[in-house]
XYZ file of C-alpha atoms in Angstrom:
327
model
C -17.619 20.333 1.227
C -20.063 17.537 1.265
C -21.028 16.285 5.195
C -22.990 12.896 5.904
C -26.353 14.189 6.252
C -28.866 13.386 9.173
C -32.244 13.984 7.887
C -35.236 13.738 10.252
C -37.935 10.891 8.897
C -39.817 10.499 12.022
C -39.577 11.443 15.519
C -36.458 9.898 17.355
C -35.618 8.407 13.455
C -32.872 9.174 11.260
C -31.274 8.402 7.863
C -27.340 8.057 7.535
C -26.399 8.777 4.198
C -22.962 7.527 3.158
C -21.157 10.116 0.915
C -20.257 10.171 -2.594
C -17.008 11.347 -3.994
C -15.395 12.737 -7.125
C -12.135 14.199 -7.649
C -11.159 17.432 -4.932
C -13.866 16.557 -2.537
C -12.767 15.888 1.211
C -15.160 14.449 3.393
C -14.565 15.217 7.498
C -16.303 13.144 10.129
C -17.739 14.970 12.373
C -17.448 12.267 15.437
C -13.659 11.634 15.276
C -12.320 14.464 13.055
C -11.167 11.667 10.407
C -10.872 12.906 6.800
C -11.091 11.391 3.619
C -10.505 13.090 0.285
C -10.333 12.484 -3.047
C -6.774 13.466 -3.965
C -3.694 12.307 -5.752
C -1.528 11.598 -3.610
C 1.274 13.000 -6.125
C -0.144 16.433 -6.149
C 1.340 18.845 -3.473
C -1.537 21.163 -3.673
C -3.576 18.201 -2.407
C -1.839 16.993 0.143
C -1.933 20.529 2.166
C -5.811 20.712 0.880
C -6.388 17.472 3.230
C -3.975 18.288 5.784
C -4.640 21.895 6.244
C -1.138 22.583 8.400
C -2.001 19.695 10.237
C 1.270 17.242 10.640
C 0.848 13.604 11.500
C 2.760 11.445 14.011
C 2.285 8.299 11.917
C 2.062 7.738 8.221
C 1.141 4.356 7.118
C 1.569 3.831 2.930
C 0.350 1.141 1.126
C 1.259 2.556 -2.433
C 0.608 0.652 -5.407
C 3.358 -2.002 -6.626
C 3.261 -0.182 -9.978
C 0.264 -1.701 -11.329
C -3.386 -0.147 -11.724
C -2.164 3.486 -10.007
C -5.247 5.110 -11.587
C -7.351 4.962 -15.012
C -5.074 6.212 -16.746
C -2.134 4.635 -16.806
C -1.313 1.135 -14.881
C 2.151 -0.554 -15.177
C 4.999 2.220 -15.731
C 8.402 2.047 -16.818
C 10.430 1.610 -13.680
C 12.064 4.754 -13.594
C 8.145 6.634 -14.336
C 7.247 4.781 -11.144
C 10.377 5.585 -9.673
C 9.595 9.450 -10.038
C 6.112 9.361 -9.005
C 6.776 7.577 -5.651
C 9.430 9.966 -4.749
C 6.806 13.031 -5.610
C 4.488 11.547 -3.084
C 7.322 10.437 -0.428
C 8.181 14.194 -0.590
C 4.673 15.040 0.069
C 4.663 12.999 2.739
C 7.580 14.109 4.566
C 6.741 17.601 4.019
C 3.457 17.060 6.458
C 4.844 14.442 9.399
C 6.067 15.908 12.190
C 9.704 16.951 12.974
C 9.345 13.245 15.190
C 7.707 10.902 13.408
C 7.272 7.571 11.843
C 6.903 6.267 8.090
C 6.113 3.118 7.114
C 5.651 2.069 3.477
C 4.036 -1.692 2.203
C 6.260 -2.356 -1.226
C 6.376 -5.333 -3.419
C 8.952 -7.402 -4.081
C 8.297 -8.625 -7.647
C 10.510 -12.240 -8.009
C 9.780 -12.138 -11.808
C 11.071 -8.767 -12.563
C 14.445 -8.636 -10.351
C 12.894 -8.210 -6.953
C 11.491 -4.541 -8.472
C 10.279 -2.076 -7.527
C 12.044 -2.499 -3.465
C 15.412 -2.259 -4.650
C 15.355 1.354 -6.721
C 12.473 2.172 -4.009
C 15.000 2.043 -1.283
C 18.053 3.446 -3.376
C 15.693 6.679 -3.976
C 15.063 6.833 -0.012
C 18.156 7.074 0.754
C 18.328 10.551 -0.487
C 15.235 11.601 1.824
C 16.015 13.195 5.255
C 14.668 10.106 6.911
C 16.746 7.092 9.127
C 16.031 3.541 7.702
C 15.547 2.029 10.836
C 13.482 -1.800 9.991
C 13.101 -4.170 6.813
C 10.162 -5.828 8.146
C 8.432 -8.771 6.452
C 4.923 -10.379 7.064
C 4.599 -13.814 5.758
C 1.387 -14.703 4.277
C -0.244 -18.054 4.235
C -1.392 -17.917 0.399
C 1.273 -16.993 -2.347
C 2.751 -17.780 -6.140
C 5.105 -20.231 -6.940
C 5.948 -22.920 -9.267
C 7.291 -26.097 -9.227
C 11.155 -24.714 -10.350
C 11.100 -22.067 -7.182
C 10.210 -21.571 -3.763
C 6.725 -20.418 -3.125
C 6.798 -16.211 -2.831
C 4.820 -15.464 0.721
C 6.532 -12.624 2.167
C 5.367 -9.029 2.294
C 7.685 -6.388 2.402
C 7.170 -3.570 5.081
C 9.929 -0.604 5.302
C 10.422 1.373 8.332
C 11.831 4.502 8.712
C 11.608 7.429 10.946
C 11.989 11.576 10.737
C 13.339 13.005 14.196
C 13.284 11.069 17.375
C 9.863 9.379 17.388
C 7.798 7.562 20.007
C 8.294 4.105 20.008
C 6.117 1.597 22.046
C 7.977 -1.703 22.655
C 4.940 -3.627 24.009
C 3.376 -3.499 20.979
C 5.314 -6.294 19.655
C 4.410 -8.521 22.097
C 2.530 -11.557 20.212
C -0.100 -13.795 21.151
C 2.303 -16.771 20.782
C 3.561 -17.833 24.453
C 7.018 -18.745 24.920
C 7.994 -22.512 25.326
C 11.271 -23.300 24.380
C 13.663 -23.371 27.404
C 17.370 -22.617 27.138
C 20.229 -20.116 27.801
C 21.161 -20.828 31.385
C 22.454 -18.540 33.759
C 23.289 -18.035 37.260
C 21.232 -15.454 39.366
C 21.693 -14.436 42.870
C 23.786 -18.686 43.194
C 20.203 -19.771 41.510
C 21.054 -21.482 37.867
C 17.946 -20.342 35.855
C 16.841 -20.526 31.777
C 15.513 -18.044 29.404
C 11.379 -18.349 30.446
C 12.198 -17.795 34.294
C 14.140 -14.829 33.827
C 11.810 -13.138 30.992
C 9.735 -10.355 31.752
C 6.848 -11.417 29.045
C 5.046 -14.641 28.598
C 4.918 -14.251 24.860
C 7.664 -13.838 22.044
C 8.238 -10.633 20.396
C 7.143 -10.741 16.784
C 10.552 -8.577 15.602
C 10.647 -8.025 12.431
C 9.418 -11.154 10.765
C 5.674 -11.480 11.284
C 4.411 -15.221 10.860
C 1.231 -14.645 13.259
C -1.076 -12.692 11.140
C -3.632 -14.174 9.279
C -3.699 -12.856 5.703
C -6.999 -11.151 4.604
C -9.751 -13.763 2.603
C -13.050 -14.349 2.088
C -13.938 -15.913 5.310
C -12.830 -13.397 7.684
C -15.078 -10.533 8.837
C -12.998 -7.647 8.409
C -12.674 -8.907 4.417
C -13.632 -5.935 1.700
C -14.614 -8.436 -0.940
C -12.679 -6.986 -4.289
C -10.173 -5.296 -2.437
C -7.065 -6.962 -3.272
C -4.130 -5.279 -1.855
C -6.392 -5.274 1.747
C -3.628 -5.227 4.752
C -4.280 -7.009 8.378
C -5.802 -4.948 10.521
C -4.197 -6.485 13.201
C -0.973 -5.612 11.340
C -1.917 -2.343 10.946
C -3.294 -1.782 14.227
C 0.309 -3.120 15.614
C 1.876 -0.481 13.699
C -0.514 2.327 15.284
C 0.364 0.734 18.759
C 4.595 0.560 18.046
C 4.119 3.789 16.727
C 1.717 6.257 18.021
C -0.540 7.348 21.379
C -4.122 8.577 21.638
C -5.286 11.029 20.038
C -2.425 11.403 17.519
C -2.572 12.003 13.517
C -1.942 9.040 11.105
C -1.728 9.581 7.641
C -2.547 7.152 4.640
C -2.560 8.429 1.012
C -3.613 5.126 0.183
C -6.873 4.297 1.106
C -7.955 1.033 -0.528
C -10.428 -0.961 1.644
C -10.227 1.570 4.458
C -8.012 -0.274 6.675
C -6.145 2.612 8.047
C -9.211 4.341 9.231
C -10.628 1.575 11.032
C -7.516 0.535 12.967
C -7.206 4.394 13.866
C -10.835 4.609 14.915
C -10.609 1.327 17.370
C -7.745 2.652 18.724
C -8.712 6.347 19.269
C -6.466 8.173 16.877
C -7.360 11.020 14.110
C -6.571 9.697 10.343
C -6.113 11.636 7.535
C -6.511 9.555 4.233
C -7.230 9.812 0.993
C -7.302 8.068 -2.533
C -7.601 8.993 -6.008
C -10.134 6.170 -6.770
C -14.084 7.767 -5.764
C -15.402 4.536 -5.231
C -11.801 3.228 -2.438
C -13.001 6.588 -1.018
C -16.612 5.535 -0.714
C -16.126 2.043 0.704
C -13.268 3.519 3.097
C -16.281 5.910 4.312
C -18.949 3.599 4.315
C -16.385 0.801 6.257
C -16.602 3.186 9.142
C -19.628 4.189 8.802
C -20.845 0.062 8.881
C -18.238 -0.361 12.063
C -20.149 2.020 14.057
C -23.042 0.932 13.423
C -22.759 -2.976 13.746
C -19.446 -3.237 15.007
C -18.173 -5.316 12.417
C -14.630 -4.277 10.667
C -15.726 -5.576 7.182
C -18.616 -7.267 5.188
C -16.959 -10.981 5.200
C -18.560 -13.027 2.087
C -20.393 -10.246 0.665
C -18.811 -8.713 -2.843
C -18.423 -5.318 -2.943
C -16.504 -4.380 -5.926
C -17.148 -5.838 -9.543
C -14.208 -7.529 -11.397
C -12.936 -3.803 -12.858
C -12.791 -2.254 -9.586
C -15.213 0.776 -11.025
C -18.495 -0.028 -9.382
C -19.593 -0.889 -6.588
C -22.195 -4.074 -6.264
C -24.195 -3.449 -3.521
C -26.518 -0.156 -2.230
C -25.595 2.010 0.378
C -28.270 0.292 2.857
C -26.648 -3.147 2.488
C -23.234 -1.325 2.896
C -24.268 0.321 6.179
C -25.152 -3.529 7.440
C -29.076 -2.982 6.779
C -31.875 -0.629 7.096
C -30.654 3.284 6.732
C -33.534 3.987 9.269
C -32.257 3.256 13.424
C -34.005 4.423 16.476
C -31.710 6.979 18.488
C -33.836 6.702 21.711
């Protein structure tokens, strides 16, 4: 099992490799106890290899919306797709503990009958699970044409296994409250809605309009990452959703987004994708946090066009020189 190496240059002087990745290699952090493997998320075998009878609080599952699933096969019939999400939905609920939380990005598609949410959700309802949210997350870039109304909203299920935590601040948005209304008389005093409030700000419920969707400009961007999530949406999931110190699982790696939001936040993450080079970048994202304290490289591309190679070297990915003075 491979381990980021530390090898001594000079005195007080070290070199942080990033590690590489192929299929059935798991990489473990040895600051926070994250993981990352290579691992199809599909395979039973390789889900317990990552977990290793560990079982997660939180799983957060940003499958793909049955296109480009690996090399070797990308847009499946809808019934193919079908079977392979439920595979790794079983897989999932096999390793989340007997109170826990699952929530699972889908598309929507509005050019092939809203698919694949609809047979998604008819196939969950089979699961020992409790729907309990239809979120959606509107972003400020989408499709459209002229003969329809522009498609901007993301779809985010939520369901949970047990009797979970649930942390009801966490909703709490940075939006104050303003609008006055819904009169009522306390103690002989008449008051409105604002005065008798306990918060300052709305709730976001479960239509969020306050996130700013991922793009080139922001620092937390993974240039060539497509499907990258918030991480402030991500990180209000790990709030609503978990404590501390808790497991969160995410077979889904992508841009590393997951990890990140679990390492500000002091939880353990367990993720993992079948792609070498998501693997890499998800490793080297939190490797670069740590050391600059930046959640993404903005501008900068770091994946070509085909999504197979990465553009820049593993000092420019680590935010500069491998070489850093411990004293």
């Amino acid at each position: 099992m491979p381990e980021t190496k530390i090898e001594p240059k000079t005195k007080n002087i070290i070199k942080l490799k990033i590690p590489n990745f192929e299929y059935g290699v798991i990489w473990e952090d040895p600051i926070s106890g994250h993981k990352i493997g290579c691992l199809d998320a599909s395979k039973r075998e390789d889900v317990e290899k990552l977990m290793n009878r560990k079982q997660a609080i939180l799983a957060i599952q940003d499958p793909p919306y049955n296109v480009d699933i690996n090399d070797e096969f990308t847009n499946l019939p809808l019934d193919k797709y079908i079977e392979w999400s439920e595979k790794w939905i079983d897989n999932c609920i096999n390793v989340l503990d007997k109170n826990a939380s699952l929530y699972i990005w889908l598309g929507a598609d509005i050019r092939h009958n809203f698919q694949p949410l609809p047979d998604f959700m008819v196939m969950m309802r089979k699961k020992p699970l409790e729907a309990k949210n239809f979120i959606t997350m509107r972003k400020q870039r989408g499709y459209g044409t002229q003969k329809n109304w522009m498609a901007v909203r993301q779809e985010l299920l939520y369901y949970i296994k047990g009797n979970p935590f649930f942390n009801a601040e966490a909703e709490y948005t940075d939006i104050p409250k303003k609008t006055k209304g819904y009169y009522k008389e306390v103690n002989g005093k008449i008051t409105e809605n604002i005065e008798r409030s306990k918060a300052t700000t709305i709730r976001a419920g479960n239509v969020w309009f306050d996130i700013q969707q991922v793009f080139y400009l922001l620092e937390e961007n993974v240039k060539g990452c497509f499907a990258q999530k918030p991480l402030k949406g991500i990180e209000r999931i790990i709030k609503a959703s978990s404590k501390e110190g808790n497991l969160i699982i995410d077979f889904f790696s992508h841009s590393g987004t997951t990890l990140i939001a679990t390492e500000k936040l002091k939880r353990r993450c367990f993720t993992m994708d079948i792609s070498p080079i998501y693997c890499k970048i998800t490793a080297a994202r939190l490797l670069h946090y740590r050391r600059t304290g930046k959640m993404g490289w903005g501008r900068l591309k770091i994946l070509n066009s085909d999504k197979n190679k990465i553009l820049v070297d593993d000092e420019t990915l680590l935010g500069g020189r491998t070489l850093f003075d411990l004293s």
